[in-house]
GROMACS .gro file of C-alpha atoms in nm:
model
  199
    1UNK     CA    1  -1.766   1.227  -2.801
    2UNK     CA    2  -2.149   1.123  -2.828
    3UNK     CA    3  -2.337   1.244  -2.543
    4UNK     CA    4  -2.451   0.896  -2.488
    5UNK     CA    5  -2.095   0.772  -2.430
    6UNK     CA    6  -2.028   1.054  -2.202
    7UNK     CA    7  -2.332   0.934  -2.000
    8UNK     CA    8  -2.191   0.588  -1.919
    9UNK     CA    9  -1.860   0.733  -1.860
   10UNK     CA   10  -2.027   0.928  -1.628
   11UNK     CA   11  -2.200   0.634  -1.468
   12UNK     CA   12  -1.827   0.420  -1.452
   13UNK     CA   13  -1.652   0.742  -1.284
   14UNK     CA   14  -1.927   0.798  -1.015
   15UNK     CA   15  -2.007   0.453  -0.913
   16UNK     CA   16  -1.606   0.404  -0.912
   17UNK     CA   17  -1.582   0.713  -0.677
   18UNK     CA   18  -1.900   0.545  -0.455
   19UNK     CA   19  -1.800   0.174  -0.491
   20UNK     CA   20  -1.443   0.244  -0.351
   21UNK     CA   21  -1.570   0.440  -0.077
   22UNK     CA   22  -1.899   0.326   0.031
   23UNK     CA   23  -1.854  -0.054  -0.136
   24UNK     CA   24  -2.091  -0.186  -0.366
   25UNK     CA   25  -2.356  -0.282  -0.115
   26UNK     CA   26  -2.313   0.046   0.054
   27UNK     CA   27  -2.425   0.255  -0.270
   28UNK     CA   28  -2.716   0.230  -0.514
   29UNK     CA   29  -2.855   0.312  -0.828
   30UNK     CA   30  -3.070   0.615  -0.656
   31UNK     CA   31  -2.728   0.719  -0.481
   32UNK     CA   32  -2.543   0.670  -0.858
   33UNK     CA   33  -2.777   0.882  -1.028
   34UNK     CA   34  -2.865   1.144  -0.751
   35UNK     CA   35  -2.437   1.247  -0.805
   36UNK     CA   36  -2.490   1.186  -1.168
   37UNK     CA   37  -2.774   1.474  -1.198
   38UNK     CA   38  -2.963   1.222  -1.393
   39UNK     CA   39  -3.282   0.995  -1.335
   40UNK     CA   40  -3.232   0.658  -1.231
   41UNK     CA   41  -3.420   0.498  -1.502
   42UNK     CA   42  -3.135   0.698  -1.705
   43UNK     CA   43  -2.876   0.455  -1.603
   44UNK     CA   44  -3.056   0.156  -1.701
   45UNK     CA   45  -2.981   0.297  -2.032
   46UNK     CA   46  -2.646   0.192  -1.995
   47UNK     CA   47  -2.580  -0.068  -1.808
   48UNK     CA   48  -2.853  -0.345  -1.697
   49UNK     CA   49  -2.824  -0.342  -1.308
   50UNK     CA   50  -2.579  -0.212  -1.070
   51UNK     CA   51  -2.441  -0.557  -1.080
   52UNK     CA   52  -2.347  -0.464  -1.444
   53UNK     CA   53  -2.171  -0.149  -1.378
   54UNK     CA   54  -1.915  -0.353  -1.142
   55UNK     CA   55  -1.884  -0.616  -1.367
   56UNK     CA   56  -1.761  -0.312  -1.645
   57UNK     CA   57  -1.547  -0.211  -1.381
   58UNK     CA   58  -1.392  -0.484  -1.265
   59UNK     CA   59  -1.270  -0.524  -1.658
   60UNK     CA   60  -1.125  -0.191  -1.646
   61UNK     CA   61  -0.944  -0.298  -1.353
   62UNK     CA   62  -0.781  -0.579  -1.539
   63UNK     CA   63  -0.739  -0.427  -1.858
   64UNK     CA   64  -0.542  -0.102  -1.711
   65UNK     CA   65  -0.270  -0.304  -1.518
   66UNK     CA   66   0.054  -0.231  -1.655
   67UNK     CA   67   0.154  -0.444  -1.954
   68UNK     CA   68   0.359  -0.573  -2.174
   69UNK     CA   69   0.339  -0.205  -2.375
   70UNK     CA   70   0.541  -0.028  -2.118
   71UNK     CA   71   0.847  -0.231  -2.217
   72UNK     CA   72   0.972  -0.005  -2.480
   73UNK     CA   73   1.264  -0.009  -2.641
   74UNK     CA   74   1.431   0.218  -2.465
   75UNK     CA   75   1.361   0.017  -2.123
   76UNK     CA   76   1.509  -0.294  -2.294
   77UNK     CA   77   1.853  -0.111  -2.421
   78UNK     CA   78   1.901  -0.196  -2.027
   79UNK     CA   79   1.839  -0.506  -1.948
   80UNK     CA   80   2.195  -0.572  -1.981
   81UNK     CA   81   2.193  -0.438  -1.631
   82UNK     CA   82   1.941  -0.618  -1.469
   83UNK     CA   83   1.927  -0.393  -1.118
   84UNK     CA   84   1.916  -0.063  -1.361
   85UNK     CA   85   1.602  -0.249  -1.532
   86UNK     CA   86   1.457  -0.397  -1.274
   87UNK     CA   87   1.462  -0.020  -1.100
   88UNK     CA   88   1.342   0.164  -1.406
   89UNK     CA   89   1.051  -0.100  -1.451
   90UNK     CA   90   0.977  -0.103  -1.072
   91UNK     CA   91   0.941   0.307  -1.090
   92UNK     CA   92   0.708   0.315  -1.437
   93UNK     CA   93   0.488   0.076  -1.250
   94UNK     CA   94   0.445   0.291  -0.907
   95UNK     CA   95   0.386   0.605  -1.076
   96UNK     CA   96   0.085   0.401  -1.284
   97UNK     CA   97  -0.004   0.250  -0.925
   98UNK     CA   98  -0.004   0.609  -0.770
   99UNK     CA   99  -0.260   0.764  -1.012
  100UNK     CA  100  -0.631   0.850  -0.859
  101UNK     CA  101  -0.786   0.625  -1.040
  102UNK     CA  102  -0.549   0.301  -1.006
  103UNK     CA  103  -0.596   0.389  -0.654
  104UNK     CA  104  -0.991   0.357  -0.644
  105UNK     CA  105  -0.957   0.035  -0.843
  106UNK     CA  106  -0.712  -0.094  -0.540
  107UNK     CA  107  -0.991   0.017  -0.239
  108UNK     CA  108  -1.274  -0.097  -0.451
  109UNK     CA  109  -1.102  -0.496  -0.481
  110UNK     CA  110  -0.986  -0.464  -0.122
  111UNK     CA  111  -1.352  -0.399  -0.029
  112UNK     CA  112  -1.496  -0.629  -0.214
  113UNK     CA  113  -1.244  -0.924  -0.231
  114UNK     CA  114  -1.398  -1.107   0.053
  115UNK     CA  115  -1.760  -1.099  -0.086
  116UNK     CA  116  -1.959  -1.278  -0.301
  117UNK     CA  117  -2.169  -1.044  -0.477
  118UNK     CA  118  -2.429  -1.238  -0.707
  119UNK     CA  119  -2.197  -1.448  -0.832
  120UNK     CA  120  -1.945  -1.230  -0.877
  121UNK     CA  121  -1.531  -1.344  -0.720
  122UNK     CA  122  -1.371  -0.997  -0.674
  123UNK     CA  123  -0.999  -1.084  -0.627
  124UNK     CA  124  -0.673  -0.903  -0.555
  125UNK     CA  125  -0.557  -1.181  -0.817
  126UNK     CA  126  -0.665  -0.950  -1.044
  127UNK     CA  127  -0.440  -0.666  -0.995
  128UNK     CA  128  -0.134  -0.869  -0.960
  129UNK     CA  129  -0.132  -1.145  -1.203
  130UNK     CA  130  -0.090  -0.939  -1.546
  131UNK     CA  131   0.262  -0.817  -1.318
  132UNK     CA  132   0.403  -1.147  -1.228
  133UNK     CA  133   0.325  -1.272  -1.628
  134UNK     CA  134   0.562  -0.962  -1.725
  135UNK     CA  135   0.828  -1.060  -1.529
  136UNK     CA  136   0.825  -1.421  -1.556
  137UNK     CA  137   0.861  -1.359  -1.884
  138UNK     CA  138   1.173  -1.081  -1.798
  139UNK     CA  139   1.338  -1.353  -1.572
  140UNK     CA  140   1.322  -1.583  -1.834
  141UNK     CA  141   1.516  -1.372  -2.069
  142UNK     CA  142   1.735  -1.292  -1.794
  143UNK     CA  143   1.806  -1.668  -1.778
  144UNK     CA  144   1.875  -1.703  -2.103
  145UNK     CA  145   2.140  -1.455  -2.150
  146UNK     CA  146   2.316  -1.638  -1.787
  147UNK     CA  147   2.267  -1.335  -1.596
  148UNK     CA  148   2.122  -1.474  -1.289
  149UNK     CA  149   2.106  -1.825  -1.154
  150UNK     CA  150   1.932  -2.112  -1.331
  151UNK     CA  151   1.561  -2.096  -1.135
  152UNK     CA  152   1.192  -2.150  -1.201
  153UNK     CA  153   1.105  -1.791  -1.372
  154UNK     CA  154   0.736  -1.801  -1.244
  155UNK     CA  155   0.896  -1.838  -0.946
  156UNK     CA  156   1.084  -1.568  -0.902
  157UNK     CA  157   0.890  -1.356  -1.053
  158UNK     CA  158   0.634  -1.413  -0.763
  159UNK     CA  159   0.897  -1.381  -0.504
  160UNK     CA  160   0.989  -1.069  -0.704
  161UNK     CA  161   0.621  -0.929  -0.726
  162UNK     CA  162   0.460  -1.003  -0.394
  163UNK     CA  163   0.664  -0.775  -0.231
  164UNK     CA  164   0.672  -0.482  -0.473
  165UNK     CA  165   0.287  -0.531  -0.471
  166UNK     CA  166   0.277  -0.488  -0.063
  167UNK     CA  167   0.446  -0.206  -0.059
  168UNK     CA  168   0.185  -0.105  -0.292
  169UNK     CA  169  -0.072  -0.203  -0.035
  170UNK     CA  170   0.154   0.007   0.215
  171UNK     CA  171   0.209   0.356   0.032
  172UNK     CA  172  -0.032   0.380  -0.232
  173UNK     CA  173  -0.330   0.417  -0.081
  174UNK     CA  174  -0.378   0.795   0.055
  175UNK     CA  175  -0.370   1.061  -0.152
  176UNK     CA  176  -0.046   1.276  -0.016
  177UNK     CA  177   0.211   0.969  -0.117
  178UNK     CA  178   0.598   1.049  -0.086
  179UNK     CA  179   0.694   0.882  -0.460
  180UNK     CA  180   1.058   0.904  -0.324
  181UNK     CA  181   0.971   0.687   0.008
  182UNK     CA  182   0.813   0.438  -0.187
  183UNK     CA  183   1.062   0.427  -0.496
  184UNK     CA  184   1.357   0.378  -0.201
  185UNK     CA  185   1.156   0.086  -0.053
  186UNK     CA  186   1.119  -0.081  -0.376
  187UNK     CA  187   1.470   0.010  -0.471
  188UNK     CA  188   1.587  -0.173  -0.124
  189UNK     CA  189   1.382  -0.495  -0.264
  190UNK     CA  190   1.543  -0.483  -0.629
  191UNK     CA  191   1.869  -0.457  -0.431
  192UNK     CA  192   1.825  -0.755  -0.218
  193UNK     CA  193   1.644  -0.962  -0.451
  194UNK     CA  194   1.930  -0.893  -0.750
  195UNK     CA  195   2.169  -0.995  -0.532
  196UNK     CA  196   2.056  -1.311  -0.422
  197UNK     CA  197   1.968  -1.416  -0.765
  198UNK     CA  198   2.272  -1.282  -0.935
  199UNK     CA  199   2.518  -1.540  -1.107
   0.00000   0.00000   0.00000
């Protein structure tokens, strides 16, 4: 990898690290570039302003949400049991969530959501919306084959979400997380939820 390339990846992975701790007002270009080892006319190389370095990672946020790719074939062999799905799906998506860096990107929106930074909307909308997409899209093949009750798939794939998502809120946070405690919450949703939507 080019040394320049390095450099910015650098730059991301620090003022990540400093953004979800300190917040974006709380850390600067000096701070950046003092961790860095590098001077700060050095990031400017980069990235325009520190402005510019949040913007970059606020696309990383939304481009490393779970997608459509994680629905492999495999995964869809069991669809035909929608709890057994639903649970497998559910457990792919915490063990993404629980990862160091999905967990800076969660502390960095939650400190920023309520700020307008030059323009800049930071929203938890962000983290959740590529989730509910997914599974409106499951529910509505879950429709179609008549496995659970004729509903509004956005729907209930918001009622679905939301929760799954607080839990995330909940448990995936610190960094000593008990996988088992959270899969066992989420598991208790599924459960609930599958059975009031069942046909």
């Amino acid at each position: 990898m080019p040394k320049r390339t390095n450099t910015r990846n650098k730059i991301k992975e620090v003022s990540l690290d400093l953004f979800s701790t300190l917040g974006f007002s709380g850390s600067s270009v000096r701070h950046i570039s003092g961790k860095i080892g590098i001077r700060e006319s050095g990031i400017y190389n980069h990235f325009s302003s520190k402005k510019d370095i949040l913007k970059v990672l606020l696309e990383d946020v939304k481009n490393s949400t779970v997608g459509v790719e994680i629905i492999t074939d495999e995964l869809l062999e069991k669809i035909s049991n929608p709890p057994i799905f639903m649970k497998e799906f559910v457990k792919i998506l915490v063990e993404h969530w629980n990862s160091d860096q999905q967990k800076k990107y969660l502390r960095l929106v939650l400190i920023e959501q309520f700020r307008d930074i030059k323009g800049i909307k930071v929203s938890l909308k962000i983290l959740i919306d590529e989730s509910i997409n997914i599974w409106d899209l499951i529910f509505a093949q879950m429709l179609k084959f008549k496995f659970i009750k004729k509903n509004d798939s956005r729907v209930l794939a918001e009622e679905f979400v939301y929760p799954v998502f607080m839990i995330r809120l909940q448990y995936l946070t610190t960094d000593n997380v008990d996988i088992e405690k959270v899969l066992k919450k989420c598991n208790s949703h599924i459960n609930y939820f599958w059975n009031s939507i069942k046909r």
